[in-house]
PDB file of C-alpha atoms in Angstrom:
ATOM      1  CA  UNK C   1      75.771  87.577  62.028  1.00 37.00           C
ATOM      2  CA  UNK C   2      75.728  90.355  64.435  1.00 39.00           C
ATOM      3  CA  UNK C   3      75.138  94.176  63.251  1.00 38.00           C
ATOM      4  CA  UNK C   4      76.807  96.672  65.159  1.00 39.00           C
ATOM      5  CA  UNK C   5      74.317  99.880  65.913  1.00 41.00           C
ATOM      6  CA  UNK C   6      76.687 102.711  65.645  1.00 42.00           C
ATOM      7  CA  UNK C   7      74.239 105.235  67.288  1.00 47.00           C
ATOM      8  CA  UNK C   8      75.473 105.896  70.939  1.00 54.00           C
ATOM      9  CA  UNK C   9      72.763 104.815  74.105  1.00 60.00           C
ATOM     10  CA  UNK C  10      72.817 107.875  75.971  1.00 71.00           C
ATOM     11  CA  UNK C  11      74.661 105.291  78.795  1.00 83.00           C
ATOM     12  CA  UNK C  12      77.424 104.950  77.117  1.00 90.00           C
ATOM     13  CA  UNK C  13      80.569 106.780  77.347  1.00 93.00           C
ATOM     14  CA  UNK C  14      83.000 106.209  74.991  1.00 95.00           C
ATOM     15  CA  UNK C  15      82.553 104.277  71.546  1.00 95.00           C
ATOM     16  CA  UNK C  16      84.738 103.547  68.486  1.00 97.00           C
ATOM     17  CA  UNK C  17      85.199 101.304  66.453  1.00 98.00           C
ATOM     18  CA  UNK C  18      89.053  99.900  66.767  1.00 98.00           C
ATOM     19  CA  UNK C  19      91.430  97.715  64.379  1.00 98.00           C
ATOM     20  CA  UNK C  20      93.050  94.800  66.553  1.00 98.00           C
ATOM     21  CA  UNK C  21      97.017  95.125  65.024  1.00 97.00           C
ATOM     22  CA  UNK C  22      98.246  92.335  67.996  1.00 97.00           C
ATOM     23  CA  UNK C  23      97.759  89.709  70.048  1.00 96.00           C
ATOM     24  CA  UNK C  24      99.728  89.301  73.484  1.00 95.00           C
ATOM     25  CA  UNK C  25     102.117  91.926  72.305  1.00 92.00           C
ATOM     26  CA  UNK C  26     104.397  91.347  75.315  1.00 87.00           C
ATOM     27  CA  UNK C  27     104.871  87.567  74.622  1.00 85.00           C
ATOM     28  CA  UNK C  28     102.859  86.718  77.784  1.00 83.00           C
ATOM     29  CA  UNK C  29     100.461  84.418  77.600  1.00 83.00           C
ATOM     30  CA  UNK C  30      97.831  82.733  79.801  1.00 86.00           C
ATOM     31  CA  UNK C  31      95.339  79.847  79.212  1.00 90.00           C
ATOM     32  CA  UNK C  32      92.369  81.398  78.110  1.00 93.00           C
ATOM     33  CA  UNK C  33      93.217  84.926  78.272  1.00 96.00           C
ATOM     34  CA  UNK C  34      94.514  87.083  75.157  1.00 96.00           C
ATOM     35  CA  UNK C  35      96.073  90.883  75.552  1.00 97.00           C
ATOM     36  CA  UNK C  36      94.336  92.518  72.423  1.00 97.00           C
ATOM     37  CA  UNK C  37      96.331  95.931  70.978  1.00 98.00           C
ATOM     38  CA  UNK C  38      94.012  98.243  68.654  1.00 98.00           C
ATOM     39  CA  UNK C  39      93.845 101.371  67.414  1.00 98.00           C
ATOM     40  CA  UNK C  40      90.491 103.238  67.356  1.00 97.00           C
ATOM     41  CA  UNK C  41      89.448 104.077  63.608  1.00 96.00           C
ATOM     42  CA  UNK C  42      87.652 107.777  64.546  1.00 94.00           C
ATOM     43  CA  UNK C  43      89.817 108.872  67.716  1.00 93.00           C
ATOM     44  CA  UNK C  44      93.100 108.621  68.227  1.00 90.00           C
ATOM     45  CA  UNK C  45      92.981 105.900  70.860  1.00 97.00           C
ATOM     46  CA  UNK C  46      94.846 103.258  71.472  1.00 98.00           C
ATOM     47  CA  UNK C  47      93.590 100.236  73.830  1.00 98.00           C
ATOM     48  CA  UNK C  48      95.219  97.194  75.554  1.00 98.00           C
ATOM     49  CA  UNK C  49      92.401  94.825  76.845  1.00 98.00           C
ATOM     50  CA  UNK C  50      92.296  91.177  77.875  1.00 97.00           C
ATOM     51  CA  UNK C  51      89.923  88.952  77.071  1.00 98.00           C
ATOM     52  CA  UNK C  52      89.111  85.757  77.947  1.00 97.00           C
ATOM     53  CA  UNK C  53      89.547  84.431  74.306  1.00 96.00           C
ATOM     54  CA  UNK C  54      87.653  80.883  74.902  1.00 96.00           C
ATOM     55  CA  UNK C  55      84.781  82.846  75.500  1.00 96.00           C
ATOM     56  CA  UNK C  56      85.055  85.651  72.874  1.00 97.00           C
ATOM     57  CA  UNK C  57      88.484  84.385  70.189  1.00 96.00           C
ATOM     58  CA  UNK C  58      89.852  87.212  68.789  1.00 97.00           C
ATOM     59  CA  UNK C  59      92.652  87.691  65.912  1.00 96.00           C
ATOM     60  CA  UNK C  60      95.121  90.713  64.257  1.00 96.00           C
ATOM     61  CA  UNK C  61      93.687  92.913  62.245  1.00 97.00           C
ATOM     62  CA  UNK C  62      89.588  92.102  63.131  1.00 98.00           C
ATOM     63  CA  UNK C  63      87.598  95.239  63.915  1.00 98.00           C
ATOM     64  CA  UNK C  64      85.727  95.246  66.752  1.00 98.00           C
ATOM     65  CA  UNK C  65      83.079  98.044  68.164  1.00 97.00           C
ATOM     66  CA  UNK C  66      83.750  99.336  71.756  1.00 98.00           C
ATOM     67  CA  UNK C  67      82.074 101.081  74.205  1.00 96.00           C
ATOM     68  CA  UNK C  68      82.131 101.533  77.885  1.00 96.00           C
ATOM     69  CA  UNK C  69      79.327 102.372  79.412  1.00 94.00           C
ATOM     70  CA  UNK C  70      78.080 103.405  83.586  1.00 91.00           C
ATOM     71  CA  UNK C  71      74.885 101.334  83.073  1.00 90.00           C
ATOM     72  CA  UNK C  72      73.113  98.687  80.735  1.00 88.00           C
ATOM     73  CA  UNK C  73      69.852 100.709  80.230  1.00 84.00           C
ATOM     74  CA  UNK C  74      69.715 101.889  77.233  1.00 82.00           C
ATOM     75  CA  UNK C  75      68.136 105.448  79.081  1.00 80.00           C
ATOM     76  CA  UNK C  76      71.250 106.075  81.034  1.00 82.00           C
ATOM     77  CA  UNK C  77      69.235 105.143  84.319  1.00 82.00           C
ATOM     78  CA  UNK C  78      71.426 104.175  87.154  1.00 83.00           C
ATOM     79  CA  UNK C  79      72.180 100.310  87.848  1.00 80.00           C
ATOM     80  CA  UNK C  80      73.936  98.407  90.826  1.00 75.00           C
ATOM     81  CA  UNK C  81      76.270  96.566  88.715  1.00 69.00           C
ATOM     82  CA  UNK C  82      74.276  93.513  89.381  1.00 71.00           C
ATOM     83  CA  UNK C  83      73.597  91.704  86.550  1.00 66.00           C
ATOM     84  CA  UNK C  84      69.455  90.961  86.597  1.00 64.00           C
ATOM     85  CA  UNK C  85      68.798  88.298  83.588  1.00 63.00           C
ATOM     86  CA  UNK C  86      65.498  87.954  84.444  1.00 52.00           C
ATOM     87  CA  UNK C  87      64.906  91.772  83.706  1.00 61.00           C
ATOM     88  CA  UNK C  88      62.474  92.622  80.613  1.00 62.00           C
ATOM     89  CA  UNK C  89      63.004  95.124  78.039  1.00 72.00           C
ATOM     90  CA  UNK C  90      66.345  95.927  75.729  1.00 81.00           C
ATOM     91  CA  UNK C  91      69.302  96.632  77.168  1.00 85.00           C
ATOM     92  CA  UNK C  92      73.030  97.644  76.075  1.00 89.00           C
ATOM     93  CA  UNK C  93      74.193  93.887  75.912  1.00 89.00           C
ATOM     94  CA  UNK C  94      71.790  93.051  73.288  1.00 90.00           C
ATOM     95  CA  UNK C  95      74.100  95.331  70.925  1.00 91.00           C
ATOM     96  CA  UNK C  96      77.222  93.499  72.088  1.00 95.00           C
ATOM     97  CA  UNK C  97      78.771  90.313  71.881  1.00 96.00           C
ATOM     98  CA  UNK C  98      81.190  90.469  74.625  1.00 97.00           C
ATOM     99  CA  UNK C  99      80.733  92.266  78.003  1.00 95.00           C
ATOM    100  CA  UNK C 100      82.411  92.715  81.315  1.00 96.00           C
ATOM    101  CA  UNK C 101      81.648  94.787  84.368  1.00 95.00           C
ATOM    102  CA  UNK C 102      84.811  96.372  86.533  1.00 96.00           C
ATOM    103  CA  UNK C 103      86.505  99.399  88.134  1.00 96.00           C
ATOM    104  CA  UNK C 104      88.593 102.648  87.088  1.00 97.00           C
ATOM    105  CA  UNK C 105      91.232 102.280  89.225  1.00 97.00           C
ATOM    106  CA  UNK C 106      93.580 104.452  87.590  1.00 96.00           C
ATOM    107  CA  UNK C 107      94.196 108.078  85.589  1.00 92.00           C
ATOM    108  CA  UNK C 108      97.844 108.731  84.253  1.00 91.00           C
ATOM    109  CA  UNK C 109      97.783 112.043  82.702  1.00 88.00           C
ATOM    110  CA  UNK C 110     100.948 112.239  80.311  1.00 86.00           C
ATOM    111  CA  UNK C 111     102.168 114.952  77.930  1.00 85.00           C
ATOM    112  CA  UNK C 112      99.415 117.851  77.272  1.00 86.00           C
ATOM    113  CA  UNK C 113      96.274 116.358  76.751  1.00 89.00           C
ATOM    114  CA  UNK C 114      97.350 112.958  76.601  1.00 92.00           C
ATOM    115  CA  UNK C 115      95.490 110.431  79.161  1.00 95.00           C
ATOM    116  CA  UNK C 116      95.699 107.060  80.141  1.00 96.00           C
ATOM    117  CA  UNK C 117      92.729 105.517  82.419  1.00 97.00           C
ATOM    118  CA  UNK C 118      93.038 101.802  83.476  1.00 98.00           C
ATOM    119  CA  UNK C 119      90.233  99.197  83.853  1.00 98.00           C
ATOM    120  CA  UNK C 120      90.144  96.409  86.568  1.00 98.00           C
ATOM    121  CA  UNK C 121      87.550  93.944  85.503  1.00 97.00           C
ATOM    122  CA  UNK C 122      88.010  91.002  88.246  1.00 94.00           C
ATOM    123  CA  UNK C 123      91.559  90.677  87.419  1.00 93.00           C
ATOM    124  CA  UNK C 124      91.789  91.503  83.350  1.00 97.00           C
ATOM    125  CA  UNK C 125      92.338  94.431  82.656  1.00 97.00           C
ATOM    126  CA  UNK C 126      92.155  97.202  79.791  1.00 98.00           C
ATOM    127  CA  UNK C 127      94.263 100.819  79.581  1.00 98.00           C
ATOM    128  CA  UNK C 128      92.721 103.172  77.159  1.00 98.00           C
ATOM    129  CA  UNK C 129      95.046 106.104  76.375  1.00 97.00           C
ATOM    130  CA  UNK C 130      94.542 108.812  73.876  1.00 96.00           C
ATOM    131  CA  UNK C 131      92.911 112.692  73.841  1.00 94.00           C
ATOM    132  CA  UNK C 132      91.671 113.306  77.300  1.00 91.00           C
ATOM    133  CA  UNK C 133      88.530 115.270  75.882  1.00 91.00           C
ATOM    134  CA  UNK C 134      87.039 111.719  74.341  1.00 92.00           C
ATOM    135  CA  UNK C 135      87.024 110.038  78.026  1.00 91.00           C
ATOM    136  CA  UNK C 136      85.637 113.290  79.751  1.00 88.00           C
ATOM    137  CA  UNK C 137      82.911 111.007  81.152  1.00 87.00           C
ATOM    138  CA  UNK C 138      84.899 108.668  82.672  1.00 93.00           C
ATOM    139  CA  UNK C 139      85.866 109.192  86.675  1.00 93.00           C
ATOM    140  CA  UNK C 140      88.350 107.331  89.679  1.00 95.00           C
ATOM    141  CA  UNK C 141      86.990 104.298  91.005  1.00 95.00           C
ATOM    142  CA  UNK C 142      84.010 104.200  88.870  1.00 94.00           C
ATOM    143  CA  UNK C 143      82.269 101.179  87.930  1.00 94.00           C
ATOM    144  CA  UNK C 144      82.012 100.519  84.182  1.00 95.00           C
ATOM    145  CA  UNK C 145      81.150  98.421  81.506  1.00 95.00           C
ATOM    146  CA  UNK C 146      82.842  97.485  78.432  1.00 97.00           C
ATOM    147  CA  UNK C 147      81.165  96.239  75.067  1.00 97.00           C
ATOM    148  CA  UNK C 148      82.579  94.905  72.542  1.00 98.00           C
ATOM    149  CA  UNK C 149      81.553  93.484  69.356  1.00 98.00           C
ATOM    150  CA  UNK C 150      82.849  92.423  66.344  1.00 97.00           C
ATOM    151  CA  UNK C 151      82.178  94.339  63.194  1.00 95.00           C
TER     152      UNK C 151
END
């Protein structure tokens, strides 16, 4: 069984750990895609992510570890967002179970210091929302990875 690391790579960005409380909370559903609604356990976040569930199944109430991320290396050095499996050495995915690589495509500041940022990857896609000063790192139209695990 996998063992979540909790220490954060000096890539990553944002990490909690977060309680799934629904699946497909809007009633819309796709073949091999699930809508996953969770709650971070540390920060007040709350996340709405799809996943493509016959890769990575998912049900209420599992915890899973998140993290987004600019690059794989566990350093912080730069990548291109290509994917190099022939690469040596330890990366970020080897502390994950489930990854995917996509765009910040949009900020929606709300009331005070309230924030919403959403996620394209390829066509699923992810809103975080919560405290602005947890997702400091994150910019417009940056690439980024998420990690997930489960715990």
């Amino acid at each position: 069984r996998f063992h979540y690391q909790s220490i954060m790579s000096s890539a990553e960005i944002f990490s909690d750990t977060f309680v799934v409380h629904a699946i497909n909370p809007e009633k819309k559903t796709f073949d091999r895609i699930d809508r996953l609604a969770a709650r971070a356990e540390t920060f007040e976040m709350e996340l709405l992510i799809d996943i493509n569930s016959e890769l990575w199944p998912v049900s209420a109430n599992e915890k899973i570890s998140f993290a987004l991320a600019s690059t794989l290396s566990l350093n912080g050095d730069p990548d291109d967002g290509t994917y190099q499996q022939y690469e040596k050495g330890a990366s970020l995915l080897d502390r994950y179970e489930y990854a995917m690589h996509g765009k910040v495509y949009n900020f929606n500041h709300k009331e005070g210091e309230h924030i919403e940022i959403d996620v394209s990857f390829g066509g699923l896609l992810m809103r975080l929302s919560g405290d602005q000063r947890h997702l400091m790192g994150i910019e417009l139209d940056q690439n980024i990875y998420c990690l997930m695990a489960k715990v």
